[in-house]
PDB file of C-alpha atoms in Angstrom:
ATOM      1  CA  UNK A   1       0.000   0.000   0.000  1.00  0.00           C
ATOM      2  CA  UNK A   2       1.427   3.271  -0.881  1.00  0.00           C
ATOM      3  CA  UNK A   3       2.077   5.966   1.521  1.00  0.00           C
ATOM      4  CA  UNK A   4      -0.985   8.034   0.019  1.00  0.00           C
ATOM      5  CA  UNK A   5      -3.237   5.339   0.289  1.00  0.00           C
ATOM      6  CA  UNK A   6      -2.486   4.979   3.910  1.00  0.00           C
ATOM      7  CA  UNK A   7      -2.746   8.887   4.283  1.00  0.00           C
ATOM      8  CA  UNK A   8      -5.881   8.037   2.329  1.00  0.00           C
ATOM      9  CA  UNK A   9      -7.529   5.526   5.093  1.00  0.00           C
ATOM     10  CA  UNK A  10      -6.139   7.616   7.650  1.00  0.00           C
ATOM     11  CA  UNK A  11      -8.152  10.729   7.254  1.00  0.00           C
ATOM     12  CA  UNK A  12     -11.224   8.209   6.332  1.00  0.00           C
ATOM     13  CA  UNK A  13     -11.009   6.318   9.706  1.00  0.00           C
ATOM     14  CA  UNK A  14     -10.913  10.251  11.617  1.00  0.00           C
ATOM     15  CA  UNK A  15     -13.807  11.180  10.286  1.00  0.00           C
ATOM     16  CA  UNK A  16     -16.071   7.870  10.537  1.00  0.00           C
ATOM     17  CA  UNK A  17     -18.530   6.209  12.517  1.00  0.00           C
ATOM     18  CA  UNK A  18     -19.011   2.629  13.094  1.00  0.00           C
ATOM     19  CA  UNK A  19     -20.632   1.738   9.815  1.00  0.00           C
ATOM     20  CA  UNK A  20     -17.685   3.990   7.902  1.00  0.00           C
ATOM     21  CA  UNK A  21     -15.467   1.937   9.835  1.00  0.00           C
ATOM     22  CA  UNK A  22     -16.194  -1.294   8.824  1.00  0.00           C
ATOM     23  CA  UNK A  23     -16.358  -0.134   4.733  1.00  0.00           C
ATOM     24  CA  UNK A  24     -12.651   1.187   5.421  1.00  0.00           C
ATOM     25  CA  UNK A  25     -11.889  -2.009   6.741  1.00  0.00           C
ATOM     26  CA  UNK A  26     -12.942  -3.760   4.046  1.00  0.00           C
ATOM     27  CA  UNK A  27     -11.244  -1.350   1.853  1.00  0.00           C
ATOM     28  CA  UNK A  28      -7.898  -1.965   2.954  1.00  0.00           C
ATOM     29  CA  UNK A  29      -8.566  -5.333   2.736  1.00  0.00           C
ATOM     30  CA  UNK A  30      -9.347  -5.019  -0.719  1.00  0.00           C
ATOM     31  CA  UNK A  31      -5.995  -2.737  -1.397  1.00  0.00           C
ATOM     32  CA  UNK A  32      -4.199  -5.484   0.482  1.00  0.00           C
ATOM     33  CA  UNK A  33      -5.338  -8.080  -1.962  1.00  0.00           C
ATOM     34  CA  UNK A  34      -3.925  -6.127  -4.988  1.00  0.00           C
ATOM     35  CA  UNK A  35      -0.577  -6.205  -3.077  1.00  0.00           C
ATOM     36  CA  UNK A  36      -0.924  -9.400  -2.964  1.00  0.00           C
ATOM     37  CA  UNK A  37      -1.223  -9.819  -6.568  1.00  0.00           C
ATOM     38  CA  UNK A  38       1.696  -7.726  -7.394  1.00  0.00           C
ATOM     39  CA  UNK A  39       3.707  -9.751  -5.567  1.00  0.00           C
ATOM     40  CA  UNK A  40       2.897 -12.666  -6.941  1.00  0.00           C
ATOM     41  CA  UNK A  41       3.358 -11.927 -10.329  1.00  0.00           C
ATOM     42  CA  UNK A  42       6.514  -9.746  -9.040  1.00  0.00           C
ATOM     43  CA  UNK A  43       7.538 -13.415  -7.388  1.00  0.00           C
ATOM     44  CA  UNK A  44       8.064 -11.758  -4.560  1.00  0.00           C
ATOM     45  CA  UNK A  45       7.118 -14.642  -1.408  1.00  0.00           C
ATOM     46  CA  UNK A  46       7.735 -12.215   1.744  1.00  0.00           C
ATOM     47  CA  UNK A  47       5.728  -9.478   0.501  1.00  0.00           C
ATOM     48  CA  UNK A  48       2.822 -11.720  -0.885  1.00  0.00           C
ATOM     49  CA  UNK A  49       3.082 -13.426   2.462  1.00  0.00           C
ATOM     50  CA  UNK A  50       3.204 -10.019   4.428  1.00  0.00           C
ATOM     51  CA  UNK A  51       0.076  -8.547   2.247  1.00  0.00           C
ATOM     52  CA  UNK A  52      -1.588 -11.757   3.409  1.00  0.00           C
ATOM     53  CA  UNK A  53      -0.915 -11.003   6.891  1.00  0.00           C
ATOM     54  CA  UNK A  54      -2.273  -7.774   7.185  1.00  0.00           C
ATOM     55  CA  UNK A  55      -5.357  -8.816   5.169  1.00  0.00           C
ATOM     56  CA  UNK A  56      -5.763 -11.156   8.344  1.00  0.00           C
ATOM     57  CA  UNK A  57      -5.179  -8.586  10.905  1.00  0.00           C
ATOM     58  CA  UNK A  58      -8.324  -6.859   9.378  1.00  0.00           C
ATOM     59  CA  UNK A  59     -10.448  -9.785   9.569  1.00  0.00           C
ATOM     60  CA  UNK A  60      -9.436 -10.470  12.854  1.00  0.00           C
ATOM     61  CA  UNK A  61     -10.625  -6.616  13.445  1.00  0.00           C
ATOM     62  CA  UNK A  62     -13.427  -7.506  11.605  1.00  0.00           C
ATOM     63  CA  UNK A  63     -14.513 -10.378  13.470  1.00  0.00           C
ATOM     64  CA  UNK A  64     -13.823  -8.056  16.848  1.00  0.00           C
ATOM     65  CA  UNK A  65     -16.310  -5.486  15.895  1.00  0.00           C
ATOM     66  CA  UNK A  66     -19.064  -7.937  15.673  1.00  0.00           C
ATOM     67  CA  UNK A  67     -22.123  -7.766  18.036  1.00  0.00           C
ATOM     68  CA  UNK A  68     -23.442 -11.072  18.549  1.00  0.00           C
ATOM     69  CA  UNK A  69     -26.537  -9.895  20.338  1.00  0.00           C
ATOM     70  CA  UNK A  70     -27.465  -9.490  16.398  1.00  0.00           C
ATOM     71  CA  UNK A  71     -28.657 -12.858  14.758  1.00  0.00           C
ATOM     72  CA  UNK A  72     -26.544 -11.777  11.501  1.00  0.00           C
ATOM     73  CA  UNK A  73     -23.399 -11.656  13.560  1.00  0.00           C
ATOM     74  CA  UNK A  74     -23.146 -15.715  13.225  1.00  0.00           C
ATOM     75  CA  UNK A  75     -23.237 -14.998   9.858  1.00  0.00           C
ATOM     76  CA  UNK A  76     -20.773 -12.780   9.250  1.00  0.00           C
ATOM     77  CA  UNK A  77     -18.388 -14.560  12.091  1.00  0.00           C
ATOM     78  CA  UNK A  78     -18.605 -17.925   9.664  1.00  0.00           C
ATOM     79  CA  UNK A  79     -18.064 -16.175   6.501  1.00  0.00           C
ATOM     80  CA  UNK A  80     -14.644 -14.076   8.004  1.00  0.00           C
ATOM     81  CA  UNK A  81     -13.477 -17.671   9.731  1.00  0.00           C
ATOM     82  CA  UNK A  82     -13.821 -19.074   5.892  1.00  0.00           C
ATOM     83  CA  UNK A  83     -12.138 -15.877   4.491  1.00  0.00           C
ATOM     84  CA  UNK A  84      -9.762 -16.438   7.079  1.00  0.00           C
ATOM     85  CA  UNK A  85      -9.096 -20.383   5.839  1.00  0.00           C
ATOM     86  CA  UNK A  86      -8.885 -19.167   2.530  1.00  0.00           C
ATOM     87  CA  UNK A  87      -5.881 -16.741   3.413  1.00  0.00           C
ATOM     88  CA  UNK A  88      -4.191 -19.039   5.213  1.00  0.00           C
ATOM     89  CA  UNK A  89      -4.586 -21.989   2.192  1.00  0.00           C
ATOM     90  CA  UNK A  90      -2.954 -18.969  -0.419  1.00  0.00           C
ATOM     91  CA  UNK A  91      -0.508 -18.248   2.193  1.00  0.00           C
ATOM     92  CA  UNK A  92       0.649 -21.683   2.851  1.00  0.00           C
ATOM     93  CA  UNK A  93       0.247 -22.950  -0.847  1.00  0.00           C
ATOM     94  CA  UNK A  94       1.604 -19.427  -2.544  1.00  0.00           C
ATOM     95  CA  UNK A  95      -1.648 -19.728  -4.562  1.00  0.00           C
ATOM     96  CA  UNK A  96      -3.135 -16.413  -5.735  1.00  0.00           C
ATOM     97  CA  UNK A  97      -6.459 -17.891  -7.548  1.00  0.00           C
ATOM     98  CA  UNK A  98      -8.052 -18.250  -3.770  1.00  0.00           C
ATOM     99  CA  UNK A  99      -7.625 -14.154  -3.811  1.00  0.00           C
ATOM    100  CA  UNK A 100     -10.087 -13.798  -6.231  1.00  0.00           C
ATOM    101  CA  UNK A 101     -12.650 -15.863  -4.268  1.00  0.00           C
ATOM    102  CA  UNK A 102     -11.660 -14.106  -1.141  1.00  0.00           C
ATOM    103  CA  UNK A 103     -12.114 -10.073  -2.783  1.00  0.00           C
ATOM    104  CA  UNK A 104     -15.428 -11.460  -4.471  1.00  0.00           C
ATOM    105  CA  UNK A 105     -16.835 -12.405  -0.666  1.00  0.00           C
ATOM    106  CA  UNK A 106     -15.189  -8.936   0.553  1.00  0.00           C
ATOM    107  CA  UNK A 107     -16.789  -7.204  -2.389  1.00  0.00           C
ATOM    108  CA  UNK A 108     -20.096  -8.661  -1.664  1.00  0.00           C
ATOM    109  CA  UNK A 109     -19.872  -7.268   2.283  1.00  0.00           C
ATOM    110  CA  UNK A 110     -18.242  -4.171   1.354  1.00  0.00           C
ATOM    111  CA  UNK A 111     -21.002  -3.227  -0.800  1.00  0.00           C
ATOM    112  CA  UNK A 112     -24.119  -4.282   1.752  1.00  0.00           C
ATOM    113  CA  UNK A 113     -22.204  -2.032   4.444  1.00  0.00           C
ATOM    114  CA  UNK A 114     -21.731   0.898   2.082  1.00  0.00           C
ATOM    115  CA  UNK A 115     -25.399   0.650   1.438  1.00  0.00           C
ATOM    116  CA  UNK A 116     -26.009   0.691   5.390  1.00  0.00           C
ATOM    117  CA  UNK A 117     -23.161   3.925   6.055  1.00  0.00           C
ATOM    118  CA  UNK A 118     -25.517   5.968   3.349  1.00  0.00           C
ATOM    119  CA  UNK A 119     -28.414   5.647   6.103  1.00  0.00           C
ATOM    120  CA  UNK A 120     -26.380   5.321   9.298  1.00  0.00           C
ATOM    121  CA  UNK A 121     -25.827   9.450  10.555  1.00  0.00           C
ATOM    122  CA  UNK A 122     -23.995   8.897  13.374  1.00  0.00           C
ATOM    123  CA  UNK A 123     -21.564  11.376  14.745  1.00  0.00           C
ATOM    124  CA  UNK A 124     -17.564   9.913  13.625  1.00  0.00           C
ATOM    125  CA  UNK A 125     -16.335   8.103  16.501  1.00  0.00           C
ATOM    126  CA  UNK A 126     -13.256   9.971  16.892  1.00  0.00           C
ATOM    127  CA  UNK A 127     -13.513  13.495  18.200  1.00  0.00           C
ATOM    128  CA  UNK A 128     -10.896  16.390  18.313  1.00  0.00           C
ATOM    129  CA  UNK A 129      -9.877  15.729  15.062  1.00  0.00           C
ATOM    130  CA  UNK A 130      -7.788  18.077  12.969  1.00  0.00           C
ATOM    131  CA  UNK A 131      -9.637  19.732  10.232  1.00  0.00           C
ATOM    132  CA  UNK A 132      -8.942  18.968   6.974  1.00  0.00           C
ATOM    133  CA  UNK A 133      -9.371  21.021   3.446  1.00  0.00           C
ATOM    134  CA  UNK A 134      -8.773  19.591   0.059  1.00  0.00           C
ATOM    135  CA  UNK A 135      -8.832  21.764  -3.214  1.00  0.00           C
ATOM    136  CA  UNK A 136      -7.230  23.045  -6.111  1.00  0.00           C
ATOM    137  CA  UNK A 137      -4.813  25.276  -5.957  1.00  0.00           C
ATOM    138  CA  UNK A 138      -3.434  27.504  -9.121  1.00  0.00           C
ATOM    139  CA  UNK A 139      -0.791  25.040  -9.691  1.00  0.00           C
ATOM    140  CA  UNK A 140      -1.922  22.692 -12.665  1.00  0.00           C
ATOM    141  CA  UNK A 141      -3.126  19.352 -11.412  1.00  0.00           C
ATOM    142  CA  UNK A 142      -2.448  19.794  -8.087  1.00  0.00           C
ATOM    143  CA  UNK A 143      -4.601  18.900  -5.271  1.00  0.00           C
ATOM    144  CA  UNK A 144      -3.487  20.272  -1.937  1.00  0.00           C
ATOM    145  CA  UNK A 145      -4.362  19.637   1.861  1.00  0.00           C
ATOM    146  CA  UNK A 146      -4.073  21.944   4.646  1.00  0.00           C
ATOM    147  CA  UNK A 147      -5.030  20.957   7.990  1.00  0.00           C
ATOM    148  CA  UNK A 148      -6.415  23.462  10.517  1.00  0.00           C
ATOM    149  CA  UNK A 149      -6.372  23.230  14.192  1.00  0.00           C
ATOM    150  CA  UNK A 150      -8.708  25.048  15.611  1.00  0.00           C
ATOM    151  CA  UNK A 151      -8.503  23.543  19.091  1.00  0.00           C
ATOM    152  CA  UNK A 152      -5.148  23.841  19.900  1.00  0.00           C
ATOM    153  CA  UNK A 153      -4.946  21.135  23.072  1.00  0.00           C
ATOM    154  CA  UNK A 154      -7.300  19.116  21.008  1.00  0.00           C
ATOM    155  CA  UNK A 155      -7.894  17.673  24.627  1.00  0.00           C
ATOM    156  CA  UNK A 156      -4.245  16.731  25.589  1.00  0.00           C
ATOM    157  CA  UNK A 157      -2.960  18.602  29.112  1.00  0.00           C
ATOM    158  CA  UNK A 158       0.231  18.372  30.734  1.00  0.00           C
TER     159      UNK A 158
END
């Protein structure tokens, strides 16, 4: 993942609530997968191994988020521990045809919970958050962000 990308999900995970949460989750699981796929054609074993890894560590944040007072939470716990398998079995077998199985389940979630985030208008879970403006600038093709802070403890005393 490239340093903008992570820049990227980092000002995404500031500003979201639970339901934006899990959608950037799955996001970086998808990013993660491409990796993946570099590196395999690349024949590069450590970082196809390592992009496999942190696909895992988000499932296993994933599978932490879940409420099981929710009947759809056994669900969704069965499908990440098969996910889960599946990563392992491309891991252990350096087999990259059991990613495309794996992003077409991810793509399948990722899509039901970006249809839930459109409805969910919950505050962002993070507060005291450094503002942050995107735009133009007279410089051709250049996109610039400034961030503002207008509280300057932001909640942090000594």
């Amino acid at each position: 993942m490239t340093n903008e990308k992570k820049q990227q999900f980092t000002l995404r995970i500031s500003k979201a609530n639970k339901t934006d949460l899990i959608v950037v989750l799955y996001d970086m699981v998808l990013e993660y997968l491409e990796d993946a796929r570099i590196a395999h054609a690349s024949d590069d074993t450590d970082a196809f191994k390592e992009a496999i890894r942190k696909i895992r560590n988000c499932m296993q944040e994933l599978i932490a988020s879940l409420h099981f007072e929710y009947e759809v939470a056994a669900n969704l716990l069965s499908l990440y521990i098969y996910v889960n398998k599946e990563l392992v079995r491309a891991s252990v077998h350096y087999d990259d045809d059991v990613l495309d199985h794996v992003e077409s389940v991810i793509i399948k979630l990722r899509d039901a919970y970006s249809q839930i985030s459109v409805n969910n208008h919950e505050e962002p879970l993070m507060q005291n958050t450094q503002n942050v403006y995107a735009g133009l600038t007279y410089n051709k093709n250049l996109m610039n962000e400034e961030l503002f802070d207008d509280k300057p403890n932001r909640g942090l005393y000594v």
